[in-house]
PDB file of C-alpha atoms in Angstrom:
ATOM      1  CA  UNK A 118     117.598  83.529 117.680  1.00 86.00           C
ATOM      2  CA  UNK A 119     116.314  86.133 119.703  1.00 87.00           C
ATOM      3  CA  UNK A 120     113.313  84.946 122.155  1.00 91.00           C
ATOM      4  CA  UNK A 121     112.223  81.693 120.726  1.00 95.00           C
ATOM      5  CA  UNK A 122     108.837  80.478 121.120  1.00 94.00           C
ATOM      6  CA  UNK A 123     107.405  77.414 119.619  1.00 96.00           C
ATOM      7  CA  UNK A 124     109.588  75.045 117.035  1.00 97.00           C
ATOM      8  CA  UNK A 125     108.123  72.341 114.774  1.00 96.00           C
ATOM      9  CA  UNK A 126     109.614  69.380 112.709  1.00 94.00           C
ATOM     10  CA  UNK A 127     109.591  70.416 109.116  1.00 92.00           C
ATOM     11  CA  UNK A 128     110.461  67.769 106.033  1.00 86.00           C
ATOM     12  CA  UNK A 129     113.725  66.537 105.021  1.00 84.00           C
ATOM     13  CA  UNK A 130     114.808  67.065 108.803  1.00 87.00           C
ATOM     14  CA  UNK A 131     114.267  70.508 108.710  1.00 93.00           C
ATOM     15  CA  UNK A 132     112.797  72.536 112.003  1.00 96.00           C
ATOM     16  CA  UNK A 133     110.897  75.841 111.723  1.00 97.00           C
ATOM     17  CA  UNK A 134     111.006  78.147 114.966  1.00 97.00           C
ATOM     18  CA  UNK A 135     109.375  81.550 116.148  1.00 98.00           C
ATOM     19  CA  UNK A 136     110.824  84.252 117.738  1.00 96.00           C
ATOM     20  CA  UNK A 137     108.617  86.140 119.681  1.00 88.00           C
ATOM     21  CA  UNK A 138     107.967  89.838 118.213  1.00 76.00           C
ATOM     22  CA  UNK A 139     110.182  88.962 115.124  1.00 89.00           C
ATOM     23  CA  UNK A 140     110.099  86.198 112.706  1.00 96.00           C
ATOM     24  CA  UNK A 141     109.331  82.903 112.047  1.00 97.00           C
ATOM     25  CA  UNK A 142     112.500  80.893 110.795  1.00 97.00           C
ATOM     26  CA  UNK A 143     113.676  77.518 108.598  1.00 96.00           C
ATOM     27  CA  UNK A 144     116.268  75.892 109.740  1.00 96.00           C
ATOM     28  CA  UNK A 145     118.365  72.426 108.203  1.00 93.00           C
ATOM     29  CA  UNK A 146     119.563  70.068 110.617  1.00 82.00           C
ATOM     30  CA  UNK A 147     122.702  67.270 110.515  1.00 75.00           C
ATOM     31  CA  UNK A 148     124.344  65.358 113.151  1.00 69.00           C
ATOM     32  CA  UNK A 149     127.234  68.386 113.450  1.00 74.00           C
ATOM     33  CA  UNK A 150     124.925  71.709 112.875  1.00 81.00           C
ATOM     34  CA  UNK A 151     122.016  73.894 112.417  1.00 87.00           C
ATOM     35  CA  UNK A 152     122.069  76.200 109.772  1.00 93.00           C
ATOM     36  CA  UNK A 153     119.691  79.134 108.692  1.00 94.00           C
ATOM     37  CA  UNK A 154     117.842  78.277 105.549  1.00 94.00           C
ATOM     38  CA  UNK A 155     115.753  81.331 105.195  1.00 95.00           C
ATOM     39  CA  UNK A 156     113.449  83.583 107.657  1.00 96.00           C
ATOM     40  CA  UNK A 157     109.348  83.705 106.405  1.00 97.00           C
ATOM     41  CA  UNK A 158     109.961  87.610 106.641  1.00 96.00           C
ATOM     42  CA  UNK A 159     112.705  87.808 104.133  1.00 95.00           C
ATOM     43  CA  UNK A 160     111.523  85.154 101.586  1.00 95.00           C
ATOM     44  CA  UNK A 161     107.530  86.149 101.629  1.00 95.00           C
ATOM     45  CA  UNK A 162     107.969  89.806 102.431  1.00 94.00           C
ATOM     46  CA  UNK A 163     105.789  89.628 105.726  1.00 95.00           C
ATOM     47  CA  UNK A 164     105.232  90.795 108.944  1.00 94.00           C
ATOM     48  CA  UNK A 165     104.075  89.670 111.842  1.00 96.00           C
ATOM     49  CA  UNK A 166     102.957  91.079 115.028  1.00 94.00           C
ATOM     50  CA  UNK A 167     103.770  88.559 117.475  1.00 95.00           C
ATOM     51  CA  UNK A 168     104.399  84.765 115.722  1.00 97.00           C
ATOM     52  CA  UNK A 169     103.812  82.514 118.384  1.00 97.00           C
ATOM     53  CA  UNK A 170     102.735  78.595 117.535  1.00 97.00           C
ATOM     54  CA  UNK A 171     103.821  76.674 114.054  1.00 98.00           C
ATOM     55  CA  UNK A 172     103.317  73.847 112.553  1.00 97.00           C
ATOM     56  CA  UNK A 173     104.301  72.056 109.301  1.00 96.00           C
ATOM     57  CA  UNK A 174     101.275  70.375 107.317  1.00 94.00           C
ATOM     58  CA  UNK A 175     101.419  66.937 105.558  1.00 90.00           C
ATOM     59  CA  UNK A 176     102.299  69.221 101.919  1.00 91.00           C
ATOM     60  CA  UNK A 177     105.049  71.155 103.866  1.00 92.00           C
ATOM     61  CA  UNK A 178     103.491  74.151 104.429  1.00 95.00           C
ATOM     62  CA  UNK A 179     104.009  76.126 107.248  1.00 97.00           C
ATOM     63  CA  UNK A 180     101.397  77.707 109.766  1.00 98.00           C
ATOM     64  CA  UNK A 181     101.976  80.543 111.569  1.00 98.00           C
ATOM     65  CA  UNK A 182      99.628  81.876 114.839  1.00 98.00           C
ATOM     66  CA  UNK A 183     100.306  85.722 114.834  1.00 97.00           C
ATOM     67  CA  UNK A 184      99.125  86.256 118.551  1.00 96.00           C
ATOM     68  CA  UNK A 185      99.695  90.171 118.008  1.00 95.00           C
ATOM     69  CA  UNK A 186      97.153  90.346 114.809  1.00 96.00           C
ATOM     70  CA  UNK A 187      94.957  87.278 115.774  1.00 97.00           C
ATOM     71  CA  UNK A 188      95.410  85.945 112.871  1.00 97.00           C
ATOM     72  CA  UNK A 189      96.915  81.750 111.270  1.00 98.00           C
ATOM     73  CA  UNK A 190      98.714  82.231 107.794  1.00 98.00           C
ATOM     74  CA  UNK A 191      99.638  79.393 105.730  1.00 97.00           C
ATOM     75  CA  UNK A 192     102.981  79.635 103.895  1.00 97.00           C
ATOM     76  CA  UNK A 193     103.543  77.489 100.964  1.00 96.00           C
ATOM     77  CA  UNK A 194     106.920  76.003  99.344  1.00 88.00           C
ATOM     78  CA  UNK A 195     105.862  78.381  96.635  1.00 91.00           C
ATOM     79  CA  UNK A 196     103.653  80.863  96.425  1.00 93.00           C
ATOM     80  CA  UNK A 197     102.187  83.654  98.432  1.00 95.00           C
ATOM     81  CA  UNK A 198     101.128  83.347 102.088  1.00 96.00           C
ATOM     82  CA  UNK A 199      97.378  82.483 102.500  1.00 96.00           C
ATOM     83  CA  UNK A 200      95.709  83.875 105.531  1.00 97.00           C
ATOM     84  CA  UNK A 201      93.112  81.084 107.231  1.00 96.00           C
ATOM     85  CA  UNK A 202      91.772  82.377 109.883  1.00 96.00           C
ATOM     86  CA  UNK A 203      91.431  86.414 110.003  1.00 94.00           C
ATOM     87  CA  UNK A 204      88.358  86.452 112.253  1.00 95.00           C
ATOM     88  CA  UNK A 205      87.515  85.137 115.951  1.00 95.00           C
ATOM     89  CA  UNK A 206      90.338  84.674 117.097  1.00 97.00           C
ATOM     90  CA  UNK A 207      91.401  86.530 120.822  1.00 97.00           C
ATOM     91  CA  UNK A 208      95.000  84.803 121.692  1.00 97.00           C
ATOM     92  CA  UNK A 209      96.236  82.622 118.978  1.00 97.00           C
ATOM     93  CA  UNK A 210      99.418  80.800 120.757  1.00 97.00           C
ATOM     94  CA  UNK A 211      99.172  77.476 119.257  1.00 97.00           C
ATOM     95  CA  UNK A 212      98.600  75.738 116.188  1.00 98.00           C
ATOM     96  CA  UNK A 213      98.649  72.266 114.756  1.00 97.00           C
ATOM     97  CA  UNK A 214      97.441  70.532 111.980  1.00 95.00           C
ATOM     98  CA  UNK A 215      95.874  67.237 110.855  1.00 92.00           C
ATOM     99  CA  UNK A 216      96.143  64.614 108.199  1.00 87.00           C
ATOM    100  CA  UNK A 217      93.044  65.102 107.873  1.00 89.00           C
ATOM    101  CA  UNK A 218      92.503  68.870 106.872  1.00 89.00           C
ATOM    102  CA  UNK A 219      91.519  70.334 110.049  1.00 95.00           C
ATOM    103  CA  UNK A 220      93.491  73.200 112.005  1.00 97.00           C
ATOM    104  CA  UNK A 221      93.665  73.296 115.591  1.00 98.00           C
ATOM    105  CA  UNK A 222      94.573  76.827 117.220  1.00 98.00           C
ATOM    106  CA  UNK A 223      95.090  77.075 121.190  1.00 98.00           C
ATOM    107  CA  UNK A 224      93.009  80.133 121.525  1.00 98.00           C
ATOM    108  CA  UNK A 225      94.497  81.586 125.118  1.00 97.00           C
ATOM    109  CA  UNK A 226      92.463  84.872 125.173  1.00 96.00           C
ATOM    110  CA  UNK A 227      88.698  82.398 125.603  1.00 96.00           C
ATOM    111  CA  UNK A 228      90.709  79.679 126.983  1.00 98.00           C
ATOM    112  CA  UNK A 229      89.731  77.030 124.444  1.00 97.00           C
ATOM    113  CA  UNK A 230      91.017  74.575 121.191  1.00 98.00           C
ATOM    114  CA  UNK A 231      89.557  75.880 117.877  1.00 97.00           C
ATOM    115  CA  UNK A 232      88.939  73.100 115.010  1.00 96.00           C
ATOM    116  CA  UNK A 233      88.703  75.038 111.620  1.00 95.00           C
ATOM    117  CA  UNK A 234      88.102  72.404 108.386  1.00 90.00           C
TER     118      UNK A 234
END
């Protein structure tokens, strides 16, 4: 990893991790090892300015806060990446998501908790 930010559980005792000014990667864990599943650059063909927070929602999805762009993206087990929030944003740093549908992002540039349904 070079410079690792934020990490998040994923399913099937998975872990997802972002390195800052890079990528955003999948790894598989077992008692013995970690091992690289795939990187969200490689398999969706994105990039990202600055990935800081992730989470994993309750379909496996993963979120992404791009503190660079100011942007959240939403990548799906399959499929293309869905942005979700493109607009008022100032810091993204931190994400997390609930059962219930609604996205939390740590907004550090107005120093505040966003909800977004």
């Amino acid at each position: 990893l070079q410079g690792p930010r934020y990490v998040s559980p994923a399913p099937k005792g998975s872990f997802v991790v972002s390195e800052e000014c890079g990528d955003v990667k999948v790894f598989t864990s077992s008692m013995s090892s970690c091992k690289l599943l795939y990187s969200l650059s490689s398999k969706y063909g994105h990039r990202f300015g600055n990935p800081a927070g992730v989470c994993v929602d309750t379909e496996g999805s993963i979120l992404v806060a791009d503190e660079q762009r100011r942007m959240v993206h939403l990548f799906p087990e399959h499929g293309a990446p869905v942005c979700l929030v493109s607009t008022g944003l100032q810091r993204p740093i931190g994400v997390a998501c609930s059962s219930f549908g609604h996205l939390f992002v740590a907004d550090a540039g107005e120093n505040c908790v966003k909800v977004f349904k």
